[in-house]
Amino acid sequence: MNPPDENSNRDPQLRAVAERQLADNPQEMPPASSAEEMLHELQVQQIELEMQNETLRRSQIELAASRDRYAELYDCLPIGYLTLDSHGMIAEINLTCAAMLGLERKRLLRRRLASFVIPSDHDIWTQHFLNIKKRNEGDSVELSLRRSNGLVFQARLDCVPEFAGQHAGSAGVGAGDTAIRVAMSDISEKAPEKQSNQNFRAIFERSPIGIGIAGTDRRYRMVNPAMCRMLGYSETELLGMKFTDVTHPDDVRLNVWNVEGLDAGEASHFAMEKRYIRKDGEIVWVSLNVVAVKGDNGRESYTVGLAEDITARKQAEEQRLTDAREQRDTLVREVHHRIKNNLQSVAGLLQRELGQFLELDPRLEAAISQVNAIAVVHGLQSVSPDEAINLCESIKSICASVANLSQRPVLFRLENEQAAPCPVRVATNEAVSMALVINELVLNAVKHSPPDGAAPIVSLGVSGKGAQLRIRNAPAKTPAFNIDTGKGLGTGLRLVRSLLPGAGAQLTYHLDDENLLLTRLNLTAPLLMTPDSPP
């Protein structure tokens, strides 16, 4: 008899069938009982094996038919299917997908799918492929692919990773490798909308200019990589912040005021220069352009801000202004030194002549007085230790000096004298240059007025915002010069242009309604100092 473990592995139903077949077809039995049993057992096993072979043959036929049906279904589906190995090589591909790419299937195997992706989408596909492998979870991406004939079509790729052991039958995928199953759909019919979204995403992600999208609560909804690099924060950090959180405190008020104008519908966009504070505390200057995007209800939904880093330009501009100030200060010091020395030399020479000819002493004393007066007017011999000048008194003295030297009248008047006396002073570092500028302006008004014309009128208005010097004179001829460009300037106006401070002083010329030349010199802080200002 068979051992128990051998009989226990045999199919009892199959044996019962074999027993019935053997009973229906009896065989000649040997005389010995043991021989009969052994023969019977062998005959039963033979019948069992024949039945198993028949079952296996039918299973193979059904499996082959099933495989053919699967292959037909795989190849003829309207959606392209392919399998990529861990290097992005095509290991399997159906006929639909091969038709999409425009090549025979055998020419596509072992070829990188990336070779069909257009160059501008290479980075998108590479990042997507790596993310699928890293996260081990499915995801979709929309790309532009180029067929073998050069035509481009829009495709959606639904990718699913398949771990080691799940794809043992995949051609070209080694054991332990990670395959990626891809379903490819042609979405070219939706190309305009998809292309628009894709273009926006490409611009947003790759723009060298920082882009921030903020909601009505002023919090960032989206920020692009350039914005993150410029501010030194990660995307996650910025998405939890308001734009006011990274704006320089001195610029917050103007920035918010501009945005409130968008909220109120007063404007659809605005532009400004402002400062951001980076995460590391450094200051970044930007040229900011903000546009409001309206929702279906016509109200603002969000704002889009474009921030271009202009820190280098600002630094260069500041350096240029510093250099210009240093050059102008050098010029002022040189003029100050030469004039003071020359005036002191003249006064000294005249002093030496006193007493030599008594009848000339009165005239010499008058000349010495005039020389000293001119020096005082220019602020070159001021008794004030900071050499600051009182604006009103200095202008009065200048007018009197010019009138005395030219022997022509110069009229001076102070506007609103009771409301604003004359406590205004010119800043210490600008005292000499402004005295020279004002003197040249008044002197030019006298020199270029006809001798028989009306006397030049010099007026000074003082307010809380600053002071304005106005000089009106009848020009001998229509002036042909431009103070901004320097065209047509004489010696006096060239000196004025070179000495005029860049901040706090604005000079303009024009003919008024009476055809008189009106010269305006507007003075504001930091050039002017109020009585409460520190010296």
Short mmCIF file of C-alpha atoms in Angstrom, two decimals, residues 91-387:
data_model
loop_
_atom_site.label_atom_id
_atom_site.label_comp_id
_atom_site.label_asym_id
_atom_site.label_seq_id
_atom_site.Cartn_x
_atom_site.Cartn_y
_atom_site.Cartn_z
CA ALA A 91 10.01 48.29 -21.36
CA GLU A 92 6.48 47.61 -22.71
CA ILE A 93 4.16 49.67 -24.92
CA ASN A 94 0.84 49.01 -26.64
CA LEU A 95 0.05 49.72 -30.28
CA THR A 96 -2.12 52.75 -29.42
CA CYS A 97 0.73 54.43 -27.61
CA ALA A 98 3.15 53.52 -30.41
CA ALA A 99 0.76 55.18 -32.88
CA MET A 100 0.64 58.28 -30.68
CA LEU A 101 4.42 58.54 -30.79
CA GLY A 102 4.57 57.70 -34.51
CA LEU A 103 6.99 54.75 -34.39
CA GLU A 104 6.83 50.96 -34.59
CA ARG A 105 6.69 49.21 -31.24
CA LYS A 106 10.04 47.46 -31.67
CA ARG A 107 11.75 50.81 -32.32
CA LEU A 108 10.30 52.25 -29.11
CA LEU A 109 11.48 49.53 -26.74
CA ARG A 110 14.54 50.51 -24.65
CA ARG A 111 14.10 54.15 -25.66
CA ARG A 112 13.68 56.94 -23.11
CA LEU A 113 10.23 58.45 -22.95
CA ALA A 114 11.95 61.77 -22.16
CA SER A 115 13.25 61.86 -25.76
CA PHE A 116 9.68 62.62 -26.89
CA VAL A 117 9.12 65.42 -24.36
CA ILE A 118 9.64 68.92 -25.79
CA PRO A 119 12.68 70.75 -24.28
CA SER A 120 10.62 73.29 -22.32
CA ASP A 121 8.87 70.44 -20.46
CA HIS A 122 11.96 68.33 -19.75
CA ASP A 123 12.37 69.65 -16.21
CA ILE A 124 8.66 69.10 -15.46
CA TRP A 125 8.81 65.46 -16.61
CA THR A 126 12.10 64.77 -14.81
CA GLN A 127 10.77 66.15 -11.53
CA HIS A 128 7.50 64.23 -11.93
CA PHE A 129 9.31 60.96 -12.69
CA LEU A 130 11.60 61.34 -9.68
CA ASN A 131 8.65 62.19 -7.40
CA ILE A 132 6.79 59.06 -8.49
CA LYS A 133 9.81 56.91 -7.61
CA LYS A 134 10.49 58.74 -4.35
CA ARG A 135 6.94 58.87 -2.97
CA ASN A 136 5.89 55.46 -4.32
CA GLU A 137 2.44 56.75 -5.13
CA GLY A 138 0.60 57.56 -8.33
CA ASP A 139 0.29 61.03 -9.84
CA SER A 140 -0.58 62.74 -13.13
CA VAL A 141 1.16 65.29 -15.31
CA GLU A 142 0.31 67.09 -18.54
CA LEU A 143 3.11 67.55 -21.08
CA SER A 144 3.76 68.44 -24.70
CA LEU A 145 5.19 65.46 -26.63
CA ARG A 146 6.74 65.49 -30.09
CA ARG A 147 5.93 62.69 -32.51
CA SER A 148 8.58 61.19 -34.77
CA ASN A 149 7.26 63.37 -37.65
CA GLY A 150 7.87 66.53 -35.61
CA LEU A 151 4.23 67.28 -34.75
CA VAL A 152 3.55 68.23 -31.12
CA PHE A 153 0.53 67.06 -29.16
CA GLN A 154 -0.68 67.54 -25.61
CA ALA A 155 -0.73 64.42 -23.45
CA ARG A 156 -1.85 63.49 -19.97
CA LEU A 157 0.29 60.84 -18.27
CA ASP A 158 -1.21 58.94 -15.34
CA CYS A 159 1.69 57.20 -13.64
CA VAL A 160 1.57 54.42 -11.04
CA PRO A 161 4.69 52.80 -9.50
CA GLU A 162 4.91 49.02 -9.37
CA PHE A 163 7.18 47.54 -6.72
CA ALA A 164 9.61 44.65 -7.04
CA GLY A 165 7.82 41.33 -7.47
CA GLN A 166 4.67 42.88 -9.01
CA HIS A 167 6.13 43.12 -12.48
CA ALA A 168 8.26 39.99 -12.75
CA GLY A 169 6.78 39.30 -16.16
CA SER A 170 7.46 42.74 -17.61
CA ALA A 171 9.91 42.61 -20.47
CA GLY A 172 13.01 44.68 -19.85
CA VAL A 173 12.33 45.13 -16.13
CA GLY A 174 14.86 43.37 -13.94
CA ALA A 175 14.24 41.64 -10.65
CA GLY A 176 14.21 44.09 -7.79
CA ASP A 177 13.74 47.00 -10.25
CA THR A 178 10.91 49.53 -9.92
CA ALA A 179 8.61 49.78 -12.91
CA ILE A 180 6.21 52.64 -13.58
CA ARG A 181 2.97 51.93 -15.38
CA VAL A 182 1.86 54.88 -17.54
CA ALA A 183 -1.52 55.54 -19.14
CA MET A 184 -1.16 58.15 -21.91
CA SER A 185 -4.15 60.19 -23.15
CA ASP A 186 -4.17 62.66 -26.02
CA ILE A 187 -5.75 65.89 -24.70
CA SER A 188 -4.97 68.07 -27.71
CA GLU A 189 -8.63 69.11 -27.98
CA LYS A 190 -8.20 70.92 -24.66
CA ALA A 191 -4.85 72.36 -25.77
CA PRO A 192 -5.71 76.10 -25.74
CA GLU A 193 -6.89 76.07 -22.14
CA LYS A 194 -4.25 73.60 -21.03
CA GLN A 195 -1.52 75.46 -22.90
CA SER A 196 -2.61 78.71 -21.25
CA ASN A 197 -2.42 77.13 -17.80
CA GLN A 198 0.87 75.48 -18.69
CA ASN A 199 2.31 78.76 -19.96
CA PHE A 200 1.24 80.53 -16.77
CA ARG A 201 2.79 77.80 -14.65
CA ALA A 202 6.03 77.94 -16.67
CA ILE A 203 6.20 81.73 -16.36
CA PHE A 204 5.33 81.60 -12.68
CA GLU A 205 7.89 78.94 -11.84
CA ARG A 206 10.76 80.11 -14.04
CA SER A 207 10.39 83.88 -13.90
CA PRO A 208 13.51 85.66 -12.57
CA ILE A 209 11.16 88.27 -11.08
CA GLY A 210 9.48 87.52 -7.77
CA ILE A 211 5.74 86.86 -8.08
CA GLY A 212 3.41 86.85 -5.09
CA ILE A 213 -0.37 86.33 -5.16
CA ALA A 214 -2.17 87.63 -2.06
CA GLY A 215 -5.80 87.36 -1.00
CA THR A 216 -7.98 90.15 0.35
CA ASP A 217 -6.63 89.34 3.83
CA ARG A 218 -3.16 90.36 2.53
CA ARG A 219 -1.82 86.81 3.05
CA TYR A 220 0.19 85.14 0.33
CA ARG A 221 -1.71 82.48 -1.59
CA MET A 222 1.09 81.63 -4.03
CA VAL A 223 4.75 82.60 -4.28
CA ASN A 224 7.17 81.58 -6.99
CA PRO A 225 10.74 80.31 -6.45
CA ALA A 226 12.25 83.71 -7.35
CA MET A 227 10.21 85.36 -4.57
CA CYS A 228 11.39 82.74 -2.08
CA ARG A 229 15.04 83.23 -3.08
CA MET A 230 14.75 87.01 -2.91
CA LEU A 231 13.26 86.99 0.60
CA GLY A 232 15.19 83.99 1.96
CA TYR A 233 12.05 82.14 3.10
CA SER A 234 10.70 78.78 2.00
CA GLU A 235 7.41 78.61 0.15
CA THR A 236 5.72 77.08 3.21
CA GLU A 237 6.94 79.92 5.45
CA LEU A 238 5.77 82.68 3.09
CA LEU A 239 2.33 81.14 2.57
CA GLY A 240 1.65 81.68 6.26
CA MET A 241 2.61 85.39 6.16
CA LYS A 242 1.16 88.73 5.04
CA PHE A 243 3.09 90.93 2.66
CA THR A 244 3.26 93.53 5.43
CA ASP A 245 5.23 91.03 7.53
CA VAL A 246 8.19 91.21 5.13
CA THR A 247 7.86 94.89 4.14
CA HIS A 248 10.18 97.51 5.68
CA PRO A 249 8.26 99.40 8.40
CA ASP A 250 8.91 102.74 6.68
CA ASP A 251 7.23 101.45 3.48
CA VAL A 252 4.24 99.63 5.00
CA ARG A 253 1.97 102.70 5.17
CA LEU A 254 2.39 103.64 1.49
CA ASN A 255 2.11 100.02 0.38
CA VAL A 256 -1.12 99.47 2.29
CA TRP A 257 -2.51 102.81 1.07
CA ASN A 258 -1.92 101.74 -2.54
CA VAL A 259 -3.57 98.35 -1.97
CA GLU A 260 -6.56 100.03 -0.31
CA GLY A 261 -6.94 102.05 -3.48
CA LEU A 262 -7.29 98.78 -5.39
CA ASP A 263 -9.84 97.55 -2.85
CA ALA A 264 -11.91 100.70 -3.32
CA GLY A 265 -11.81 100.43 -7.11
CA GLU A 266 -9.87 103.69 -7.45
CA ALA A 267 -7.27 101.95 -9.64
CA SER A 268 -6.68 98.58 -11.25
CA HIS A 269 -2.94 98.56 -10.59
CA PHE A 270 -0.12 100.55 -9.02
CA ALA A 271 3.67 100.71 -9.10
CA MET A 272 6.09 101.71 -6.37
CA GLU A 273 9.59 101.19 -5.11
CA LYS A 274 9.78 99.62 -1.67
CA ARG A 275 12.01 97.66 0.65
CA TYR A 276 11.61 94.08 1.82
CA ILE A 277 13.34 92.66 4.87
CA ARG A 278 14.87 89.27 4.17
CA LYS A 279 14.77 86.44 6.69
CA ASP A 280 18.42 87.13 7.49
CA GLY A 281 17.63 90.82 8.15
CA GLU A 282 19.14 92.25 4.98
CA ILE A 283 17.27 94.97 3.07
CA VAL A 284 16.13 94.29 -0.50
CA TRP A 285 14.96 97.15 -2.73
CA VAL A 286 12.34 96.16 -5.32
CA SER A 287 10.38 97.77 -8.11
CA LEU A 288 6.87 96.52 -7.31
CA ASN A 289 3.96 96.36 -9.78
CA VAL A 290 0.64 95.15 -8.38
CA VAL A 291 -2.56 94.40 -10.31
CA ALA A 292 -6.00 93.58 -8.88
CA VAL A 293 -7.85 90.53 -10.23
CA LYS A 294 -11.64 90.74 -9.98
CA GLY A 295 -13.98 87.86 -9.29
CA ASP A 296 -17.29 87.10 -11.02
CA ASN A 297 -19.05 89.53 -8.69
CA GLY A 298 -16.82 92.38 -9.86
CA ARG A 299 -15.06 92.65 -6.51
CA GLU A 300 -11.38 92.08 -5.92
CA SER A 301 -10.52 88.42 -5.47
CA TYR A 302 -6.76 88.67 -5.13
CA THR A 303 -3.76 90.77 -6.11
CA VAL A 304 -0.75 89.75 -8.17
CA GLY A 305 2.52 91.49 -7.33
CA LEU A 306 5.66 91.46 -9.51
CA ALA A 307 8.76 92.38 -7.53
CA GLU A 308 12.02 93.05 -9.39
CA ASP A 309 15.16 93.22 -7.25
CA ILE A 310 16.75 96.67 -7.81
CA THR A 311 19.09 96.59 -4.81
CA ALA A 312 22.19 96.78 -7.01
CA ARG A 313 20.75 99.72 -8.92
CA LYS A 314 19.85 101.52 -5.71
CA GLN A 315 23.32 100.97 -4.32
CA ALA A 316 24.88 102.27 -7.54
CA GLU A 317 22.55 105.27 -7.47
CA GLU A 318 23.42 105.99 -3.85
CA GLN A 319 27.10 105.71 -4.67
CA ARG A 320 26.65 108.09 -7.59
CA LEU A 321 24.85 110.61 -5.37
CA THR A 322 27.55 110.23 -2.73
CA ASP A 323 30.23 110.87 -5.33
CA ALA A 324 28.31 113.87 -6.67
CA ARG A 325 27.92 115.29 -3.16
CA GLU A 326 31.63 114.81 -2.50
CA GLN A 327 32.52 116.53 -5.77
CA ARG A 328 30.15 119.43 -5.05
CA ASP A 329 31.43 119.72 -1.47
CA THR A 330 34.98 119.81 -2.79
CA LEU A 331 33.99 122.57 -5.20
CA VAL A 332 32.26 124.53 -2.43
CA ARG A 333 35.27 124.19 -0.16
CA GLU A 334 37.59 125.31 -2.95
CA VAL A 335 35.40 128.31 -3.82
CA HIS A 336 35.02 129.10 -0.10
CA HIS A 337 38.77 128.94 0.41
CA ARG A 338 39.70 131.06 -2.60
CA ILE A 339 37.04 133.73 -2.13
CA LYS A 340 37.71 134.01 1.59
CA ASN A 341 41.45 134.27 1.06
CA ASN A 342 41.06 136.81 -1.74
CA LEU A 343 38.60 138.95 0.22
CA GLN A 344 40.77 138.83 3.30
CA SER A 345 43.79 139.76 1.19
CA VAL A 346 41.94 142.71 -0.37
CA ALA A 347 40.70 143.85 3.05
CA GLY A 348 44.24 143.47 4.44
CA LEU A 349 45.76 145.54 1.66
CA LEU A 350 43.18 148.27 2.18
CA GLN A 351 43.79 148.18 5.91
CA ARG A 352 47.49 148.82 5.32
CA GLU A 353 46.66 151.98 3.36
CA LEU A 354 44.66 153.52 6.19
CA GLY A 355 46.46 156.54 7.62
CA GLN A 356 48.77 156.92 4.65
CA PHE A 357 46.54 159.49 3.01
CA LEU A 358 44.05 160.86 5.51
CA GLU A 359 41.83 162.38 2.85
CA LEU A 360 41.30 158.89 1.40
CA ASP A 361 40.51 157.15 4.67
CA PRO A 362 36.72 157.56 4.40
CA ARG A 363 36.72 155.93 0.99
CA LEU A 364 39.06 153.18 2.09
CA GLU A 365 36.89 152.48 5.10
CA ALA A 366 33.84 152.28 2.85
CA ALA A 367 35.64 149.86 0.52
CA ILE A 368 36.80 147.71 3.43
CA SER A 369 33.25 147.68 4.75
CA GLN A 370 31.87 146.60 1.38
CA VAL A 371 34.44 143.80 1.04
CA ASN A 372 33.65 142.52 4.54
CA ALA A 373 29.91 142.80 3.83
CA ILE A 374 30.26 140.67 0.71
CA ALA A 375 32.20 138.05 2.71
CA VAL A 376 29.50 138.00 5.39
CA VAL A 377 26.74 137.71 2.77
CA HIS A 378 28.40 134.64 1.32
CA GLY A 379 28.65 133.11 4.79
CA LEU A 380 32.42 133.01 4.54
CA GLN A 381 33.10 135.03 7.71
CA SER A 382 30.04 134.07 9.74
CA VAL A 383 30.35 134.48 13.49
CA SER A 384 28.17 131.38 13.87
CA PRO A 385 30.34 128.37 14.65
CA ASP A 386 28.26 126.15 12.33
CA GLU A 387 28.21 128.74 9.53
#
